[in-house]
Amino acid sequence: MTGVESAAAPGRPRGGAQRRPPGPSRAGTPVLLARMASDRLTVMTRAAATYGDAVRLPLGPKTLYFFNHPDHVRRVLTDNSANYHKGIGLVHARRALGNGLLTSEGELWRSQRKVIQPVFQARRVSRQAGAIGEEAVLLAERLRLSAGAGPVDIRQEMTGLTLGVLGRSLLDADLGAYESIGEAFEVVQDQAIFEMMSLSSVPSWVPLPLQLRFRKARAELDRIVAALADERRRHPAADGTRDDVLSRLIDATADERDPAVRQDRMRDELITLLLAGHDTTASTLSWTLYLLDRHPEVGERVRAEVDEVLGDRLPAFEDIHRLTYTSMVLQEVMRLYPAVWLLPRKALAEDEIGGYRVPAGADVVLCPYTLHRHPDFWEDPDRFDPDRFAKGRSAGRHRYSYVPFGAGPRVCVGSSLGMLEATVVLAVLLRRLRLSVLPGHRVRAEPMLTLRVKGGLPMIVEPRN
């Protein structure tokens, strides 16, 4: 690939070469920067396929140290995680996302995590199955009414569903009352990607159309956060036992004297949780429905399992462990299309990863999308095969060859809720409907903050007899 070069990667020596730092670029950086802006997945995939597990990628004034071996992932995310803070991309996206749990570091991150961690404890998560099922039934009925009326954008429907679920499960609030919230999140995510790719080099005051839309969306999200907080303060739980993210954030910021600072903290936390929480699950469900349409035999196996386990009733938390094949399907979807497709880090001090020297201040990137398709760890890696997650099949598989929720101290705090939500929603939809991609529509991946289906996912709805 023009613009990159690498030494022989661990496990894939070329000509007996000694391990050394990933090799220097030999081509102009503007070419690669343009490719990263337009086709990030292809750049990462070709770099891994052509140069192996350790590659140095020039990106404008930056150089990315791209590592793609499970041992490398373990080093960065777990064994020496204290040396790696959030890196290129997320740091630059902070101007759009604020200083929430996704972008914060150090003591601030620890205090934020401490505030919300109890909301994601297993006992509390288990109680959300009913609410998720109810939201999924409402969606299924809306979709059923659209049968015969043309295609429905399933990605948009999944986004609305997951926002509704998060409103009930995390905030104890009805986000459906705020019709603009979904569109506002789309604009914020677009701005975050713009900041990442431009390395925040464009001043925020430049009146580009995207930045003007972002200012409007940010103001709208500020309004929504303030309204949610004001409503909660006016109507707290009578017995003081309300234990959701919104109540916890209100309590955590109560001692902040400056109302503007308090509002900023609330906004940053809620925007981060809602954006990361709803978009990841919405993307996973969208990719799942696409792949089940491409592989109808897999869809029929899921339906047979759902019929056997649930019959006509809604899923309860206790049913999740009995929906084993459904879970395998979701795991395989997250292997091929991990919602969090890129994990950027910055090395605080010099380190060695897999025999390669990484200088202090280096921008290190891990890519679950390419890692999950690594031919040394996955047989026929591009094939959709849920049975690879069957009991006993994972014996001997490297623990860090599969990291859909990250790993180490910053593993996704909402992974259990996300898996519960995806399983319940998929079971409810497949029990009631058949969904097929609009004939002729080309489905493509769009690597934003999450790995989305580009341009939506138009599907034909048919009721299931």
Short mmCIF file of N, CA and C in Angstrom, two decimals, residues 34 36 57 83 92 155 160 232 280 286 300 319 334 408:
data_model
loop_
_atom_site.label_atom_id
_atom_site.label_comp_id
_atom_site.label_asym_id
_atom_site.label_seq_id
_atom_site.Cartn_x
_atom_site.Cartn_y
_atom_site.Cartn_z
N ALA A 34 -6.21 11.45 2.71
CA ALA A 34 -7.44 11.49 1.91
C ALA A 34 -8.14 10.15 1.92
N MET A 36 -7.99 7.86 4.29
CA MET A 36 -8.57 7.66 5.61
C MET A 36 -9.88 8.43 5.75
N LEU A 57 1.50 4.13 9.93
CA LEU A 57 0.66 4.82 8.95
C LEU A 57 0.83 6.33 9.10
N ASN A 83 -0.33 3.08 30.74
CA ASN A 83 0.53 3.86 29.85
C ASN A 83 -0.20 4.38 28.62
N HIS A 92 -9.49 14.42 19.75
CA HIS A 92 -9.95 15.51 18.90
C HIS A 92 -11.47 15.61 18.88
N ARG A 155 -32.39 0.80 10.12
CA ARG A 155 -31.38 1.45 10.96
C ARG A 155 -32.01 2.59 11.75
N GLY A 160 -34.27 4.62 16.99
CA GLY A 160 -35.37 5.07 17.84
C GLY A 160 -35.66 4.10 18.97
N ARG A 232 -36.62 16.02 36.73
CA ARG A 232 -36.28 15.10 37.81
C ARG A 232 -36.18 15.82 39.16
N THR A 280 -24.37 1.91 19.45
CA THR A 280 -23.70 0.61 19.34
C THR A 280 -24.71 -0.51 19.17
N SER A 286 -28.92 -3.74 13.40
CA SER A 286 -29.06 -3.51 11.96
C SER A 286 -28.22 -4.51 11.17
N GLU A 300 -33.79 -18.98 10.21
CA GLU A 300 -34.76 -20.01 10.56
C GLU A 300 -34.34 -20.76 11.82
N ASP A 319 -34.51 -16.35 30.39
CA ASP A 319 -34.52 -17.01 29.09
C ASP A 319 -33.26 -16.76 28.27
N MET A 334 -21.04 -9.35 15.83
CA MET A 334 -20.10 -8.40 16.44
C MET A 334 -18.65 -8.72 16.07
N GLY A 408 -9.76 -4.87 29.49
CA GLY A 408 -9.01 -4.16 30.52
C GLY A 408 -9.87 -3.22 31.33
#
